[in-house]
Amino acid sequence: MAGSAGLVLCGHELVVRGGSRLLATSTSSSDDDSLFIYDCSAAEKEAQEHKGEDAQPAGEGSDTALAAAFSTSGSYFALTDDSKRLILFRTKPWQRLSVRTVVRRCTALTFTASEDKVLVADKSGDVYSFSVLEPHGSGKLELGHLSMLLDVAVSPDDRYVLTADRDEKIRVSWAAAPHNIESFCLGHTEFVSRIFVVPDHPELLLSSSGDCTLRLWQYRSGRELHCCHLPSLQEPTEPWSNKRFAASRITYWRQEDCVALLCDGLPVVCLFQLDVPRRQLVYQQQLTFQHRVWDAAFEEARGLWVLQDCREAPLVLCRPVGGQWQSLPESAVSKRVCAHLRENWAMLEGSAGTDSGFSSLYKATCDNMTTYLKKKEERLQQQLEKKRRRGPPRGSSGQTKKMKAGRAPRSCSS
């Protein structure tokens, strides 16, 4: 989320974003050492007179990149920033195509499978579509929620748009007519942080939440197939075993039907096997790192790339060796990419120690009865304490009554 460094992969194209900048390079083993760097603060301040719905001028912000995604083929790349801009790129070769203004600051974006639209989800709960073929066209409102949207996804056949919100819901809407709702996937007890449609099994959906669960769904029917409680996988001695957390990334490796889950704020990546015939997730292993992990993504040809807060080794490549996942020694490719990141480390420094924003999304709990009884007890104790300090009054009414009762009655004189 906002302020955190990110990693996006498609084919051999690798993009690292941090602050207002993005760095794009290739993981190909060829001698091509091309490097593309873009700074969002250099984008045109278009439509300065236009006001967003939150009464802040469009174009005013920190220029920090908030969300980014490749199209399915990798031919296009899009990102949104804190200044409410949607920036569209062509990647072969890298070239900026357009800068457009969005209504509100965005939380997630994705391309349709046909690559003709970019769908952008925002803080107000709306999803807008922007044309890729007409890169300067205005956005079109597609659907809306009553609460903040945290993620958006599209089915591989472009028939359904899936949205996840802060109020624990996953909605499955028809892409052609988004006001028609196919189903809801209900079961999470906190905000839904990430959703992911499994590419090789387009009927399946993965979701993660602030309730510390990873769930598998048959999303067209809204049926939950499996639920994995992440705290049960942690060792009790680990310092984060009692900490609540949400997943900031779900990524998938087709070769092994492997799912990697990055837990926000923790130096760990959890690995699962997707058992499609049995419709369940099988926990495999936990990768632990010495530094904070910012993001992770699979490259089909190599394995799992992990972006971490370590200038000496910002990117680590992990693969299964002998049935166990482990980090590999630096190869020529990883050395080259890490060298680029070290040269541009300033773009990532601002992400160190930055809160992802998930901590503010948890429901506030308030037990009114307990609070009332506690305050009542405090008032009673204060009253008793005041009485003790005053002590018994002089010539109390009880003593006066006794004295009056002991006197002989006066005789009446004639």
Short mmCIF file of C-alpha atoms in Angstrom, two decimals:
data_model
loop_
_atom_site.label_atom_id
_atom_site.label_comp_id
_atom_site.label_asym_id
_atom_site.label_seq_id
_atom_site.Cartn_x
_atom_site.Cartn_y
_atom_site.Cartn_z
CA MET A 1 0.00 0.00 0.00
CA ALA A 2 0.94 3.62 0.20
CA GLY A 3 4.58 4.30 0.88
CA SER A 4 5.75 0.70 0.68
CA ALA A 5 8.19 -0.53 -1.95
CA GLY A 6 6.79 -2.95 -4.52
CA LEU A 7 7.89 -5.61 -6.99
CA VAL A 8 6.05 -6.55 -10.21
CA LEU A 9 7.09 -9.28 -12.68
CA CYS A 10 5.81 -10.40 -16.06
CA GLY A 11 7.89 -12.73 -18.22
CA HIS A 12 11.44 -11.37 -18.03
CA GLU A 13 10.29 -7.83 -17.25
CA LEU A 14 10.95 -6.78 -13.65
CA VAL A 15 9.79 -3.51 -12.11
CA VAL A 16 10.67 -2.19 -8.65
CA ARG A 17 8.82 0.85 -7.36
CA GLY A 18 9.69 2.98 -4.38
CA GLY A 19 8.66 6.48 -3.45
CA SER A 20 7.77 8.36 -6.62
CA ARG A 21 10.06 6.32 -8.89
CA LEU A 22 10.01 3.04 -10.74
CA LEU A 23 12.93 1.07 -12.11
CA ALA A 24 12.35 -1.43 -14.93
CA THR A 25 14.90 -3.94 -16.19
CA SER A 26 15.09 -7.44 -17.61
CA THR A 27 15.94 -10.75 -15.93
CA SER A 28 16.92 -12.28 -19.27
CA SER A 29 20.32 -13.97 -19.38
CA SER A 30 21.20 -12.11 -22.58
CA ASP A 31 23.65 -9.24 -22.64
CA ASP A 32 20.77 -6.76 -22.79
CA ASP A 33 21.31 -4.52 -19.77
CA SER A 34 18.61 -1.99 -20.60
CA LEU A 35 17.29 0.10 -17.73
CA PHE A 36 14.22 2.34 -17.65
CA ILE A 37 13.67 4.79 -14.78
CA TYR A 38 10.62 6.99 -14.39
CA ASP A 39 9.80 9.59 -11.74
CA CYS A 40 6.11 10.34 -11.15
CA SER A 41 6.98 13.83 -9.94
CA ALA A 42 8.03 14.62 -13.53
CA ALA A 43 4.56 13.82 -14.91
CA GLU A 44 2.46 16.70 -16.17
CA LYS A 45 0.25 18.36 -13.56
CA GLU A 46 -2.79 17.97 -15.76
CA ALA A 47 -6.19 19.43 -14.96
CA GLN A 48 -4.96 21.60 -12.09
CA GLU A 49 -8.30 23.33 -11.89
CA HIS A 50 -10.16 20.01 -11.48
CA LYS A 51 -11.18 19.13 -7.93
CA GLY A 52 -11.49 15.55 -6.72
CA GLU A 53 -14.44 14.39 -4.67
CA ASP A 54 -12.42 14.73 -1.50
CA ALA A 55 -12.11 18.48 -2.20
CA GLN A 56 -8.37 18.34 -2.88
CA PRO A 57 -7.01 19.57 -6.20
CA ALA A 58 -6.03 16.77 -8.55
CA GLY A 59 -2.27 16.69 -8.98
CA GLU A 60 -1.44 17.70 -5.38
CA GLY A 61 0.21 14.98 -3.35
CA SER A 62 3.49 13.31 -2.54
CA ASP A 63 3.76 11.61 -6.00
CA THR A 64 4.32 8.30 -4.21
CA ALA A 65 3.37 5.29 -6.36
CA LEU A 66 0.41 3.52 -4.75
CA ALA A 67 -0.36 0.57 -7.06
CA ALA A 68 1.03 -0.92 -10.26
CA ALA A 69 0.38 -3.84 -12.62
CA PHE A 70 1.40 -5.40 -15.94
CA SER A 71 -1.09 -6.43 -18.59
CA THR A 72 -1.42 -10.17 -19.21
CA SER A 73 1.09 -10.22 -22.08
CA GLY A 74 3.41 -7.71 -20.44
CA SER A 75 2.97 -5.25 -23.31
CA TYR A 76 1.53 -2.56 -21.03
CA PHE A 77 2.22 -1.33 -17.54
CA ALA A 78 0.15 1.05 -15.41
CA LEU A 79 0.60 2.75 -12.06
CA THR A 80 -1.26 5.24 -9.91
CA ASP A 81 0.29 7.74 -7.54
CA ASP A 82 -0.61 9.84 -4.54
CA SER A 83 -1.27 12.85 -6.78
CA LYS A 84 -4.30 11.05 -8.26
CA ARG A 85 -2.71 10.23 -11.59
CA LEU A 86 -2.98 7.09 -13.71
CA ILE A 87 0.15 6.67 -15.83
CA LEU A 88 0.12 4.19 -18.73
CA PHE A 89 3.28 2.77 -20.35
CA ARG A 90 4.12 0.61 -23.33
CA THR A 91 6.92 -1.80 -22.39
CA LYS A 92 8.37 -2.94 -25.74
CA PRO A 93 10.24 -0.61 -25.70
CA TRP A 94 9.41 1.31 -22.55
CA GLN A 95 7.50 4.47 -23.36
CA ARG A 96 4.99 6.55 -21.45
CA LEU A 97 1.69 6.73 -23.33
CA SER A 98 -0.47 8.94 -21.15
CA VAL A 99 -1.07 10.63 -17.82
CA ARG A 100 -4.72 10.80 -16.72
CA THR A 101 -6.43 12.08 -13.60
CA VAL A 102 -8.44 9.79 -11.33
CA VAL A 103 -11.20 10.97 -8.99
CA ARG A 104 -9.77 9.59 -5.76
CA ARG A 105 -6.52 8.09 -4.58
CA CYS A 106 -6.36 4.49 -5.73
CA THR A 107 -5.77 1.34 -3.74
CA ALA A 108 -5.43 -1.26 -6.53
CA LEU A 109 -5.56 -1.67 -10.30
CA THR A 110 -5.58 -4.43 -12.90
CA PHE A 111 -5.86 -4.91 -16.65
CA THR A 112 -8.64 -6.83 -18.33
CA ALA A 113 -7.51 -10.08 -19.96
CA SER A 114 -8.13 -8.57 -23.41
CA GLU A 115 -5.84 -5.65 -22.44
CA ASP A 116 -8.30 -3.04 -23.68
CA LYS A 117 -9.03 -1.52 -20.25
CA VAL A 118 -7.41 -0.70 -16.93
CA LEU A 119 -9.68 -1.11 -13.90
CA VAL A 120 -8.85 1.18 -10.99
CA ALA A 121 -10.27 0.72 -7.46
CA ASP A 122 -10.25 3.69 -5.09
CA LYS A 123 -10.71 4.65 -1.45
CA SER A 124 -14.33 5.70 -1.89
CA GLY A 125 -15.33 2.18 -2.99
CA ASP A 126 -15.64 2.83 -6.73
CA VAL A 127 -14.11 1.08 -9.74
CA TYR A 128 -13.38 3.13 -12.86
CA SER A 129 -12.30 1.78 -16.24
CA PHE A 130 -9.80 3.57 -18.48
CA SER A 131 -9.25 2.68 -22.11
CA VAL A 132 -5.85 1.34 -23.16
CA LEU A 133 -6.55 1.73 -26.89
CA GLU A 134 -7.52 5.38 -26.35
CA PRO A 135 -4.82 6.31 -23.83
CA HIS A 136 -6.11 9.83 -23.24
CA GLY A 137 -9.78 8.92 -22.77
CA SER A 138 -11.59 9.76 -19.55
CA GLY A 139 -12.50 7.17 -16.96
CA LYS A 140 -15.90 5.50 -16.75
CA LEU A 141 -17.56 4.52 -13.47
CA GLU A 142 -18.20 0.77 -13.53
CA LEU A 143 -19.36 -0.18 -10.03
CA GLY A 144 -19.31 0.93 -6.42
CA HIS A 145 -19.19 -0.36 -2.84
CA LEU A 146 -20.27 1.37 0.35
CA SER A 147 -16.80 0.99 1.85
CA MET A 148 -13.18 1.33 0.81
CA LEU A 149 -11.96 -1.09 -1.85
CA LEU A 150 -8.64 -2.81 -1.20
CA ASP A 151 -8.24 -4.99 -4.31
CA VAL A 152 -9.75 -5.69 -7.73
CA ALA A 153 -9.33 -8.67 -10.08
CA VAL A 154 -10.78 -9.92 -13.36
CA SER A 155 -11.62 -13.48 -14.40
CA PRO A 156 -9.41 -14.84 -17.22
CA ASP A 157 -12.36 -14.76 -19.64
CA ASP A 158 -13.23 -11.14 -18.72
CA ARG A 159 -16.74 -12.19 -17.69
CA TYR A 160 -16.47 -11.19 -14.04
CA VAL A 161 -15.01 -8.34 -12.01
CA LEU A 162 -14.09 -9.28 -8.44
CA THR A 163 -13.73 -6.64 -5.75
CA ALA A 164 -12.63 -6.84 -2.11
CA ASP A 165 -13.53 -4.23 0.48
CA ARG A 166 -12.87 -3.16 4.03
CA ASP A 167 -16.19 -4.58 5.24
CA GLU A 168 -15.14 -8.24 4.88
CA LYS A 169 -16.87 -8.79 1.52
CA ILE A 170 -15.75 -10.15 -1.84
CA ARG A 171 -18.22 -9.28 -4.59
CA VAL A 172 -18.40 -11.03 -7.97
CA SER A 173 -20.04 -8.78 -10.59
CA TRP A 174 -20.77 -9.23 -14.29
CA ALA A 175 -18.23 -7.26 -16.32
CA ALA A 176 -20.76 -6.48 -19.07
CA ALA A 177 -23.34 -5.24 -16.54
CA PRO A 178 -21.62 -4.59 -13.18
CA HIS A 179 -24.93 -3.79 -11.45
CA ASN A 180 -25.70 -7.52 -11.77
CA ILE A 181 -24.03 -9.40 -8.93
CA GLU A 182 -23.21 -13.06 -9.52
CA SER A 183 -22.29 -13.85 -5.91
CA PHE A 184 -20.68 -12.77 -2.67
CA CYS A 185 -17.84 -14.66 -1.01
CA LEU A 186 -18.56 -14.22 2.69
CA GLY A 187 -16.62 -15.63 5.63
CA HIS A 188 -13.80 -13.23 6.48
CA THR A 189 -14.20 -11.42 9.78
CA GLU A 190 -11.90 -8.49 8.97
CA PHE A 191 -11.04 -6.44 5.88
CA VAL A 192 -10.11 -8.44 2.76
CA SER A 193 -6.59 -7.31 1.88
CA ARG A 194 -5.89 -9.29 -1.31
CA ILE A 195 -7.72 -11.43 -3.88
CA PHE A 196 -6.19 -13.54 -6.66
CA VAL A 197 -7.87 -15.55 -9.43
CA VAL A 198 -5.75 -18.65 -10.12
CA PRO A 199 -4.74 -18.45 -13.82
CA ASP A 200 -4.62 -22.19 -14.57
CA HIS A 201 -7.81 -22.83 -12.61
CA PRO A 202 -10.02 -19.86 -13.46
CA GLU A 203 -12.91 -21.04 -11.28
CA LEU A 204 -10.78 -20.70 -8.12
CA LEU A 205 -10.08 -17.60 -6.06
CA LEU A 206 -7.59 -17.00 -3.26
CA SER A 207 -8.18 -14.32 -0.64
CA SER A 208 -6.39 -13.01 2.44
CA SER A 209 -7.63 -10.84 5.25
CA GLY A 210 -6.85 -9.01 8.45
CA ASP A 211 -8.38 -12.00 10.25
CA CYS A 212 -5.08 -13.85 9.57
CA THR A 213 -6.58 -16.40 7.16
CA LEU A 214 -5.91 -17.51 3.61
CA ARG A 215 -9.05 -18.86 1.92
CA LEU A 216 -9.84 -20.76 -1.25
CA TRP A 217 -13.16 -20.11 -3.00
CA GLN A 218 -15.28 -21.28 -5.88
CA TYR A 219 -16.18 -17.69 -6.50
CA ARG A 220 -19.06 -18.01 -8.98
CA SER A 221 -21.14 -19.79 -6.35
CA GLY A 222 -19.58 -17.94 -3.39
CA ARG A 223 -18.63 -21.27 -1.83
CA GLU A 224 -15.66 -21.46 0.52
CA LEU A 225 -13.54 -24.54 -0.21
CA HIS A 226 -10.74 -24.24 2.33
CA CYS A 227 -9.59 -21.93 5.11
CA CYS A 228 -6.04 -21.83 6.46
CA HIS A 229 -5.48 -20.07 9.80
CA LEU A 230 -2.03 -18.56 9.50
CA PRO A 231 -1.25 -18.12 13.24
CA SER A 232 -1.49 -21.90 13.65
CA LEU A 233 1.50 -22.22 11.31
CA GLN A 234 3.73 -20.01 13.48
CA GLU A 235 5.94 -21.34 16.22
CA PRO A 236 4.87 -20.05 19.69
CA THR A 237 8.43 -18.87 20.34
CA GLU A 238 8.48 -16.58 17.30
CA PRO A 239 8.22 -12.87 18.21
CA TRP A 240 5.30 -12.30 15.83
CA SER A 241 3.27 -15.38 16.85
CA ASN A 242 0.72 -13.28 18.79
CA LYS A 243 0.66 -10.37 16.35
CA ARG A 244 -2.29 -9.81 14.05
CA PHE A 245 -1.36 -9.28 10.42
CA ALA A 246 -2.73 -9.21 6.89
CA ALA A 247 -1.23 -10.53 3.67
CA SER A 248 0.13 -7.81 1.42
CA ARG A 249 0.82 -10.13 -1.53
CA ILE A 250 -0.50 -13.39 -2.98
CA THR A 251 1.57 -14.72 -5.87
CA TYR A 252 1.36 -17.98 -7.82
CA TRP A 253 3.86 -20.25 -9.62
CA ARG A 254 2.28 -22.33 -12.36
CA GLN A 255 5.09 -24.87 -12.56
CA GLU A 256 4.41 -26.29 -9.12
CA ASP A 257 0.90 -24.96 -8.34
CA CYS A 258 2.70 -23.09 -5.59
CA VAL A 259 1.21 -20.15 -3.69
CA ALA A 260 3.43 -17.67 -1.85
CA LEU A 261 1.92 -15.42 0.79
CA LEU A 262 3.72 -12.35 2.09
CA CYS A 263 2.57 -11.31 5.56
CA ASP A 264 2.67 -7.56 5.98
CA GLY A 265 5.30 -6.27 8.37
CA LEU A 266 6.81 -9.73 9.00
CA PRO A 267 10.15 -11.01 7.65
CA VAL A 268 8.54 -14.23 6.43
CA VAL A 269 7.00 -15.69 3.27
CA CYS A 270 4.62 -18.66 3.65
CA LEU A 271 4.52 -21.27 0.87
CA PHE A 272 1.53 -23.49 0.07
CA GLN A 273 0.74 -26.20 -2.45
CA LEU A 274 -2.58 -25.77 -4.24
CA ASP A 275 -4.13 -29.25 -4.29
CA VAL A 276 -6.68 -28.73 -7.05
CA PRO A 277 -8.33 -32.22 -7.05
CA ARG A 278 -8.95 -32.04 -3.30
CA ARG A 279 -9.77 -28.31 -3.42
CA GLN A 280 -7.46 -27.32 -0.57
CA LEU A 281 -4.23 -25.57 0.33
CA VAL A 282 -1.39 -27.65 1.78
CA TYR A 283 1.14 -25.77 3.88
CA GLN A 284 4.71 -26.48 2.77
CA GLN A 285 7.24 -24.18 4.33
CA GLN A 286 8.02 -20.80 5.82
CA LEU A 287 10.93 -18.75 4.49
CA THR A 288 12.40 -16.45 7.14
CA PHE A 289 14.60 -13.44 6.31
CA GLN A 290 16.85 -11.26 8.43
CA HIS A 291 15.43 -8.05 6.99
CA ARG A 292 11.96 -6.67 6.42
CA VAL A 293 10.40 -8.10 3.27
CA TRP A 294 8.75 -5.46 1.08
CA ASP A 295 7.34 -7.65 -1.67
CA ALA A 296 7.64 -10.98 -3.49
CA ALA A 297 6.73 -12.27 -6.94
CA PHE A 298 7.28 -15.41 -9.01
CA GLU A 299 9.13 -15.52 -12.31
CA GLU A 300 8.05 -18.63 -14.18
CA ALA A 301 11.54 -19.40 -15.49
CA ARG A 302 13.46 -18.91 -12.25
CA GLY A 303 11.45 -18.98 -9.04
CA LEU A 304 10.49 -16.56 -6.28
CA TRP A 305 12.07 -13.10 -6.19
CA VAL A 306 11.98 -11.43 -2.77
CA LEU A 307 12.50 -7.68 -2.36
CA GLN A 308 13.90 -6.85 1.08
CA ASP A 309 15.17 -3.89 3.07
CA CYS A 310 18.85 -4.66 2.62
CA ARG A 311 21.09 -2.46 0.47
CA GLU A 312 23.76 -5.17 0.09
CA ALA A 313 21.24 -7.74 -1.22
CA PRO A 314 17.94 -6.02 -2.07
CA LEU A 315 16.71 -8.92 -4.23
CA VAL A 316 16.93 -12.59 -3.30
CA LEU A 317 15.98 -15.48 -5.60
CA CYS A 318 14.49 -18.60 -3.96
CA ARG A 319 13.82 -22.04 -5.47
CA PRO A 320 13.03 -25.54 -4.19
CA VAL A 321 16.19 -27.61 -3.79
CA GLY A 322 15.77 -31.23 -2.74
CA GLY A 323 12.14 -30.58 -1.83
CA GLN A 324 12.95 -27.56 0.36
CA TRP A 325 12.78 -23.91 -0.65
CA GLN A 326 15.95 -21.93 -0.08
CA SER A 327 17.67 -18.79 -1.30
CA LEU A 328 20.15 -19.35 -4.12
CA PRO A 329 23.66 -17.94 -4.45
CA GLU A 330 23.86 -14.76 -6.49
CA SER A 331 23.78 -15.38 -10.22
CA ALA A 332 24.93 -13.01 -12.95
CA VAL A 333 21.32 -11.84 -13.39
CA SER A 334 20.67 -11.18 -9.70
CA LYS A 335 24.02 -9.39 -9.37
CA ARG A 336 23.14 -7.12 -12.29
CA VAL A 337 19.65 -6.29 -10.98
CA CYS A 338 20.91 -5.74 -7.43
CA ALA A 339 23.61 -3.41 -8.76
CA HIS A 340 20.92 -1.28 -10.42
CA LEU A 341 18.96 -1.11 -7.16
CA ARG A 342 22.02 -0.17 -5.11
CA GLU A 343 22.76 2.67 -7.54
CA ASN A 344 19.19 3.92 -7.09
CA TRP A 345 18.78 3.05 -3.42
CA ALA A 346 17.42 6.51 -2.62
CA MET A 347 14.07 5.51 -4.13
CA LEU A 348 13.72 2.69 -1.59
CA GLU A 349 15.05 4.41 1.52
CA GLY A 350 11.74 6.13 2.18
CA SER A 351 10.01 2.74 2.47
CA ALA A 352 12.09 1.66 5.47
CA GLY A 353 9.87 1.54 8.53
CA THR A 354 6.84 2.80 6.61
CA ASP A 355 3.47 1.50 7.77
CA SER A 356 1.57 -0.24 4.98
CA GLY A 357 -1.75 1.21 6.12
CA PHE A 358 -3.39 -2.10 7.05
CA SER A 359 -3.13 -1.38 10.78
CA SER A 360 -5.70 1.42 10.49
CA LEU A 361 -8.27 -0.84 8.81
CA TYR A 362 -9.05 -3.13 11.73
CA LYS A 363 -12.48 -2.79 13.32
CA ALA A 364 -12.46 -0.80 16.55
CA THR A 365 -13.89 -2.87 19.39
CA CYS A 366 -15.87 -1.12 22.13
CA ASP A 367 -17.53 -2.97 25.05
CA ASN A 368 -19.97 -0.35 26.34
CA MET A 369 -21.25 -2.40 29.31
CA THR A 370 -17.78 -3.12 30.65
CA THR A 371 -16.87 0.56 30.35
CA TYR A 372 -20.07 1.60 32.10
CA LEU A 373 -19.60 -0.81 35.02
CA LYS A 374 -15.97 0.24 35.41
CA LYS A 375 -16.89 3.93 35.59
CA LYS A 376 -19.73 3.21 38.00
CA GLU A 377 -17.38 1.34 40.33
CA GLU A 378 -14.92 4.23 40.16
CA ARG A 379 -17.66 6.72 41.13
CA LEU A 380 -18.72 4.58 44.11
CA GLN A 381 -15.15 4.29 45.31
CA GLN A 382 -14.70 8.07 45.03
CA GLN A 383 -17.87 8.68 47.07
CA LEU A 384 -16.74 6.27 49.80
CA GLU A 385 -13.33 7.89 49.90
CA LYS A 386 -14.91 11.35 50.38
CA LYS A 387 -17.02 10.07 53.29
CA ARG A 388 -13.98 8.56 54.97
CA ARG A 389 -12.07 11.83 54.72
CA ARG A 390 -14.93 13.89 56.24
CA GLY A 391 -15.34 11.55 59.23
CA PRO A 392 -18.40 11.50 61.59
CA PRO A 393 -19.91 14.98 62.23
CA ARG A 394 -19.87 16.54 65.75
CA GLY A 395 -23.04 16.03 67.82
CA SER A 396 -24.52 13.55 65.48
CA SER A 397 -28.27 13.30 65.20
CA GLY A 398 -28.18 9.88 66.86
CA GLN A 399 -26.62 11.27 70.06
CA THR A 400 -29.07 14.15 70.17
CA LYS A 401 -32.01 11.82 69.96
CA LYS A 402 -30.66 9.73 72.88
CA MET A 403 -30.24 12.79 75.06
CA LYS A 404 -33.76 13.97 74.36
CA ALA A 405 -35.14 10.55 75.14
CA GLY A 406 -33.36 10.48 78.60
CA ARG A 407 -34.75 13.81 79.91
CA ALA A 408 -37.67 13.82 82.37
CA PRO A 409 -40.76 15.51 81.06
CA ARG A 410 -41.39 19.00 82.40
CA SER A 411 -44.46 19.50 84.58
CA CYS A 412 -46.96 22.06 83.45
CA SER A 413 -47.57 24.88 85.93
CA SER A 414 -51.07 26.00 86.51
#
